[in-house]
Amino acid sequence: MASALAFCVAALAEIAGCFAAWAVLRQGASAWWLLPGALSLGVFAWALTWVEADAAGRAFAAYGGVYIAASLAWLWAVEGRAPTPWDLAGAALCLCGAGVILAGAARGAS
């Protein structure tokens, strides 16, 4: 449960931080957007330390699937563009992969 919360917080923080840079560099937003964006990326990195995994790389790999799904949710909720069936199928595959990684970590597989 703690890992799921960590992944959700990390995903929201990472996407928000990266979106701030996107808004400045691609959409002409004020450079002031970079300040909360940088803070948000700091929260992202901190949140990933909450994940119950024996190695950072394993936590990051499992997080990748959650990040992909969260990015599609952002696409829909913030950018107003619905994910395609291909997007959803890809996200489902990635989440399954993340689940396999976490299951192995929970069993102590190396």
Coordinates of N, CA, C and O in Angstrom, one line a residue:
M1 N 0.8 -1.2 0.0 CA 0.0 0.0 0.0 C 0.9 1.3 0.0 O 0.6 2.2 -0.7
A2 N 1.9 1.2 0.8 CA 2.8 2.4 0.8 C 3.4 2.7 -0.5 O 3.6 3.8 -0.9
S3 N 3.8 1.6 -1.2 CA 4.4 1.8 -2.6 C 3.4 2.4 -3.5 O 3.8 3.2 -4.3
A4 N 2.2 2.0 -3.5 CA 1.1 2.5 -4.4 C 0.9 4.0 -4.1 O 0.9 4.8 -5.1
L5 N 0.9 4.4 -2.9 CA 0.8 5.8 -2.5 C 2.0 6.6 -3.0 O 1.9 7.6 -3.6
A6 N 3.2 6.0 -2.8 CA 4.4 6.6 -3.3 C 4.4 6.8 -4.8 O 4.8 7.9 -5.3
F7 N 4.0 5.8 -5.5 CA 4.0 5.9 -7.0 C 3.0 6.9 -7.4 O 3.3 7.7 -8.4
C8 N 1.8 7.0 -6.8 CA 0.8 8.0 -7.2 C 1.3 9.5 -6.9 O 1.2 10.3 -7.8
V9 N 1.9 9.7 -5.7 CA 2.5 11.0 -5.4 C 3.6 11.3 -6.4 O 3.7 12.5 -6.9
A10 N 4.5 10.4 -6.6 CA 5.6 10.6 -7.5 C 5.2 10.9 -8.9 O 5.7 11.9 -9.6
A11 N 4.2 10.2 -9.4 CA 3.7 10.4 -10.8 C 3.1 11.8 -10.9 O 3.4 12.6 -11.9
L12 N 2.2 12.2 -10.0 CA 1.6 13.5 -10.0 C 2.7 14.6 -10.0 O 2.7 15.6 -10.8
A13 N 3.7 14.5 -9.1 CA 4.7 15.5 -8.9 C 5.6 15.5 -10.2 O 6.0 16.6 -10.6
E14 N 6.0 14.4 -10.7 CA 6.9 14.4 -11.9 C 6.2 15.0 -13.1 O 6.7 15.8 -13.8
I15 N 4.9 14.6 -13.3 CA 4.2 15.1 -14.5 C 4.0 16.6 -14.3 O 4.2 17.3 -15.3
A16 N 3.6 17.1 -13.1 CA 3.4 18.5 -12.9 C 4.7 19.3 -13.2 O 4.7 20.3 -13.8
G17 N 5.8 18.7 -12.6 CA 7.1 19.4 -12.8 C 7.5 19.5 -14.3 O 8.0 20.5 -14.7
C18 N 7.4 18.4 -15.0 CA 7.7 18.4 -16.4 C 6.8 19.2 -17.2 O 7.2 19.9 -18.2
F19 N 5.5 19.2 -16.8 CA 4.6 20.1 -17.6 C 4.9 21.5 -17.4 O 4.7 22.3 -18.3
A20 N 5.4 21.9 -16.2 CA 5.8 23.3 -16.0 C 6.9 23.7 -17.1 O 6.8 24.8 -17.7
A21 N 7.9 22.9 -17.2 CA 8.9 23.1 -18.2 C 8.3 23.1 -19.6 O 8.7 24.0 -20.5
W22 N 7.4 22.2 -19.9 CA 6.8 22.1 -21.2 C 6.0 23.5 -21.5 O 6.1 24.0 -22.6
A23 N 5.3 23.9 -20.5 CA 4.5 25.2 -20.6 C 5.4 26.3 -20.9 O 5.1 27.2 -21.8
V24 N 6.6 26.4 -20.3 CA 7.5 27.5 -20.5 C 8.2 27.4 -21.9 O 8.2 28.4 -22.7
L25 N 8.7 26.2 -22.2 CA 9.4 26.1 -23.4 C 8.6 25.9 -24.7 O 9.0 26.2 -25.8
R26 N 7.4 25.3 -24.6 CA 6.6 25.0 -25.7 C 5.4 25.9 -25.9 O 4.8 26.0 -27.0
Q27 N 4.9 26.5 -24.7 CA 3.6 27.2 -24.8 C 3.8 28.7 -24.4 O 2.8 29.4 -24.3
G28 N 5.0 29.1 -24.2 CA 5.2 30.5 -23.9 C 4.8 31.0 -22.5 O 4.7 32.2 -22.2
A29 N 4.7 30.1 -21.5 CA 4.3 30.5 -20.1 C 5.5 31.2 -19.5 O 6.6 31.1 -20.0
S30 N 5.2 32.0 -18.5 CA 6.2 32.7 -17.8 C 7.3 31.8 -17.2 O 7.0 30.7 -16.7
A31 N 8.5 32.2 -17.2 CA 9.6 31.4 -16.6 C 9.4 31.2 -15.1 O 10.0 30.2 -14.6
W32 N 8.5 31.9 -14.5 CA 8.2 31.7 -13.1 C 7.6 30.3 -12.9 O 7.6 29.8 -11.7
W33 N 7.0 29.7 -13.9 CA 6.5 28.4 -13.8 C 7.6 27.3 -13.4 O 7.3 26.3 -12.9
L34 N 8.8 27.7 -13.8 CA 9.9 26.7 -13.5 C 10.2 26.5 -12.0 O 10.6 25.5 -11.6
L35 N 9.9 27.5 -11.2 CA 10.1 27.4 -9.8 C 9.2 26.3 -9.1 O 9.7 25.4 -8.5
P36 N 7.9 26.4 -9.3 CA 7.1 25.3 -8.7 C 7.3 24.0 -9.4 O 7.2 22.9 -8.8
G37 N 7.7 24.1 -10.7 CA 8.1 22.9 -11.4 C 9.3 22.2 -10.8 O 9.3 20.9 -10.6
A38 N 10.3 22.9 -10.5 CA 11.5 22.3 -9.8 C 11.1 21.8 -8.5 O 11.6 20.7 -8.1
L39 N 10.3 22.5 -7.7 CA 9.9 22.0 -6.4 C 9.1 20.7 -6.6 O 9.3 19.7 -5.8
S40 N 8.3 20.6 -7.6 CA 7.5 19.4 -7.8 C 8.4 18.2 -8.2 O 8.2 17.1 -7.7
L41 N 9.4 18.5 -8.9 CA 10.4 17.4 -9.3 C 11.1 16.9 -8.1 O 11.5 15.7 -8.0
G42 N 11.4 17.8 -7.1 CA 12.0 17.4 -5.9 C 11.1 16.5 -5.1 O 11.5 15.5 -4.5
V43 N 9.8 16.8 -5.1 CA 8.8 16.0 -4.4 C 8.8 14.6 -5.1 O 8.7 13.6 -4.4
F44 N 8.8 14.6 -6.4 CA 8.9 13.3 -7.1 C 10.0 12.4 -6.7 O 9.8 11.3 -6.3
A45 N 11.2 13.0 -6.6 CA 12.4 12.2 -6.2 C 12.2 11.7 -4.8 O 12.5 10.5 -4.5
W46 N 11.7 12.5 -3.9 CA 11.6 12.2 -2.5 C 10.5 11.1 -2.4 O 10.7 10.1 -1.6
A47 N 9.4 11.2 -3.1 CA 8.3 10.2 -3.0 C 8.8 8.8 -3.4 O 8.4 7.8 -2.8
L48 N 9.7 8.7 -4.4 CA 10.2 7.4 -4.8 C 11.0 6.7 -3.8 O 11.2 5.5 -3.8
T49 N 11.6 7.5 -2.8 CA 12.3 6.9 -1.7 C 11.4 6.1 -0.7 O 11.9 5.4 0.1
W50 N 10.1 6.3 -0.8 CA 9.1 5.7 0.0 C 8.8 4.2 -0.4 O 8.2 3.5 0.3
V51 N 9.2 3.9 -1.7 CA 8.9 2.6 -2.3 C 9.6 1.5 -1.5 O 10.8 1.6 -1.3
E52 N 8.8 0.5 -1.3 CA 9.4 -0.7 -0.6 C 10.1 -1.6 -1.6 O 9.5 -2.5 -2.2
A53 N 11.4 -1.3 -1.9 CA 12.1 -2.1 -2.8 C 13.6 -2.2 -2.3 O 14.0 -1.2 -1.6
D54 N 14.3 -3.2 -2.7 CA 15.7 -3.4 -2.2 C 16.7 -2.6 -3.0 O 17.8 -2.5 -2.7
A55 N 16.3 -2.0 -4.2 CA 17.2 -1.3 -5.0 C 16.5 -0.1 -5.7 O 15.3 -0.3 -6.1
A56 N 17.1 1.0 -5.9 CA 16.5 2.1 -6.6 C 16.1 1.8 -8.0 O 15.0 2.1 -8.4
G57 N 16.9 1.1 -8.7 CA 16.6 0.7 -10.1 C 15.3 -0.1 -10.2 O 14.5 0.1 -11.1
R58 N 15.1 -1.0 -9.2 CA 13.9 -1.8 -9.2 C 12.6 -0.9 -9.0 O 11.6 -1.0 -9.6
A59 N 12.8 0.0 -8.0 CA 11.7 0.9 -7.7 C 11.4 1.8 -8.9 O 10.2 2.0 -9.3
F60 N 12.4 2.3 -9.6 CA 12.2 3.2 -10.8 C 11.6 2.4 -11.9 O 10.7 2.9 -12.6
A61 N 12.0 1.1 -12.1 CA 11.4 0.3 -13.2 C 9.9 0.1 -12.9 O 9.1 0.2 -13.9
A62 N 9.6 -0.3 -11.7 CA 8.2 -0.5 -11.4 C 7.4 0.8 -11.5 O 6.2 0.8 -12.0
Y63 N 8.0 1.9 -11.1 CA 7.3 3.2 -11.2 C 7.0 3.5 -12.7 O 6.0 4.2 -13.0
G64 N 7.8 3.1 -13.6 CA 7.6 3.4 -15.0 C 6.2 3.1 -15.5 O 5.6 3.9 -16.2
G65 N 5.7 2.0 -15.1 CA 4.3 1.6 -15.6 C 3.3 2.5 -15.0 O 2.3 2.9 -15.7
V66 N 3.5 2.9 -13.7 CA 2.5 3.8 -13.1 C 2.6 5.2 -13.8 O 1.6 5.9 -14.0
Y67 N 3.8 5.6 -14.1 CA 4.0 6.9 -14.7 C 3.3 7.0 -16.1 O 2.7 8.0 -16.4
I68 N 3.4 5.9 -16.8 CA 2.7 5.9 -18.2 C 1.2 6.0 -18.0 O 0.6 6.8 -18.7
A69 N 0.6 5.3 -17.1 CA -0.8 5.4 -16.9 C -1.2 6.8 -16.4 O -2.2 7.4 -16.8
A70 N -0.4 7.3 -15.4 CA -0.7 8.6 -14.9 C -0.6 9.7 -16.0 O -1.3 10.7 -16.0
S71 N 0.4 9.5 -16.9 CA 0.5 10.5 -18.0 C -0.7 10.5 -18.9 O -1.1 11.6 -19.3
L72 N -1.3 9.4 -19.1 CA -2.5 9.4 -19.9 C -3.7 10.0 -19.2 O -4.5 10.6 -19.8
A73 N -3.7 9.8 -17.8 CA -4.8 10.5 -17.0 C -4.6 12.0 -17.1 O -5.5 12.7 -17.2
W74 N -3.3 12.4 -17.1 CA -3.0 13.9 -17.2 C -3.5 14.4 -18.6 O -4.1 15.4 -18.7
L75 N -3.1 13.6 -19.6 CA -3.5 14.0 -21.0 C -5.0 14.2 -21.0 O -5.5 15.2 -21.6
W76 N -5.8 13.4 -20.4 CA -7.3 13.5 -20.4 C -7.7 14.6 -19.5 O -8.5 15.5 -19.9
A77 N -7.3 14.6 -18.2 CA -7.8 15.6 -17.2 C -7.3 17.0 -17.4 O -8.1 17.9 -17.2
V78 N -6.1 17.2 -17.8 CA -5.5 18.5 -17.8 C -5.5 19.0 -19.2 O -5.8 20.2 -19.5
E79 N -5.1 18.2 -20.2 CA -5.0 18.7 -21.6 C -6.2 18.5 -22.4 O -6.3 18.9 -23.5
G80 N -7.2 17.8 -21.8 CA -8.5 17.6 -22.5 C -8.5 16.7 -23.7 O -9.4 16.9 -24.6
R81 N -7.6 15.8 -23.8 CA -7.5 14.9 -24.9 C -7.6 13.5 -24.4 O -6.9 13.0 -23.6
A82 N -8.6 12.8 -24.9 CA -8.9 11.4 -24.5 C -7.9 10.5 -25.0 O -7.4 10.6 -26.2
P83 N -7.4 9.5 -24.1 CA -6.5 8.5 -24.6 C -7.2 7.6 -25.7 O -8.4 7.4 -25.6
T84 N -6.4 7.1 -26.6 CA -6.9 6.2 -27.6 C -6.9 4.8 -27.0 O -6.3 4.5 -26.0
P85 N -7.6 3.9 -27.7 CA -7.6 2.5 -27.2 C -6.1 2.0 -27.2 O -5.8 1.2 -26.4
W86 N -5.3 2.4 -28.1 CA -3.9 2.0 -28.2 C -3.2 2.5 -26.9 O -2.3 1.8 -26.3
D87 N -3.4 3.7 -26.5 CA -2.8 4.3 -25.3 C -3.2 3.5 -24.1 O -2.4 3.1 -23.3
L88 N -4.5 3.1 -24.0 CA -5.0 2.4 -22.8 C -4.4 1.0 -22.8 O -4.0 0.4 -21.7
A89 N -4.3 0.3 -24.0 CA -3.7 -1.0 -24.0 C -2.3 -1.0 -23.6 O -1.8 -1.9 -22.9
G90 N -1.6 0.0 -24.1 CA -0.1 0.1 -23.8 C 0.1 0.4 -22.3 O 0.9 -0.2 -21.6
A91 N -0.8 1.2 -21.7 CA -0.7 1.5 -20.3 C -1.0 0.2 -19.5 O -0.3 -0.1 -18.5
A92 N -2.0 -0.5 -19.9 CA -2.3 -1.8 -19.2 C -1.2 -2.8 -19.2 O -0.9 -3.4 -18.2
L93 N -0.5 -2.9 -20.4 CA 0.7 -3.8 -20.4 C 1.8 -3.3 -19.5 O 2.4 -4.1 -18.8
C94 N 2.0 -2.0 -19.5 CA 3.0 -1.4 -18.6 C 2.7 -1.7 -17.1 O 3.6 -2.0 -16.3
L95 N 1.4 -1.5 -16.7 CA 1.0 -1.7 -15.4 C 1.2 -3.2 -15.0 O 1.6 -3.5 -13.9
C96 N 0.9 -4.1 -15.9 CA 1.1 -5.5 -15.7 C 2.6 -5.8 -15.4 O 3.0 -6.5 -14.5
G97 N 3.5 -5.2 -16.2 CA 4.9 -5.3 -16.0 C 5.4 -4.8 -14.7 O 6.2 -5.4 -14.0
A98 N 4.8 -3.6 -14.3 CA 5.2 -3.1 -13.0 C 4.7 -4.0 -11.9 O 5.5 -4.2 -10.9
G99 N 3.6 -4.6 -12.0 CA 3.1 -5.6 -11.1 C 4.0 -6.8 -10.9 O 4.3 -7.3 -9.8
V100 N 4.5 -7.3 -12.1 CA 5.4 -8.4 -12.0 C 6.7 -8.0 -11.3 O 7.2 -8.8 -10.4
I101 N 7.2 -6.9 -11.5 CA 8.5 -6.4 -10.9 C 8.2 -6.3 -9.4 O 9.0 -6.8 -8.6
L102 N 7.1 -5.7 -9.0 CA 6.8 -5.6 -7.5 C 6.5 -6.9 -6.9 O 6.9 -7.1 -5.7
A103 N 5.9 -7.8 -7.6 CA 5.6 -9.1 -7.0 C 7.0 -9.9 -6.7 O 7.1 -10.5 -5.7
G104 N 7.9 -9.7 -7.7 CA 9.2 -10.4 -7.5 C 10.0 -9.7 -6.3 O 10.6 -10.4 -5.6
A105 N 9.8 -8.4 -6.2 CA 10.5 -7.7 -5.1 C 9.9 -8.1 -3.8 O 10.7 -8.3 -2.8
A106 N 8.6 -8.3 -3.7 CA 8.0 -8.7 -2.5 C 8.4 -10.1 -2.1 O 8.4 -10.4 -0.9
R107 N 8.7 -11.0 -3.0 CA 9.1 -12.4 -2.7 C 10.6 -12.5 -2.5 O 11.0 -13.5 -2.2
G108 N 11.3 -11.4 -2.6 CA 12.7 -11.4 -2.4 C 13.5 -12.0 -3.5 O 14.7 -12.4 -3.4
A109 N 12.9 -12.0 -4.7 CA 13.6 -12.5 -5.9 C 14.7 -11.6 -6.3 O 14.5 -10.4 -6.3
S110 N 15.8 -12.1 -6.7 CA 17.0 -11.3 -7.1 C 17.4 -11.7 -8.5 O 17.3 -12.8 -8.9

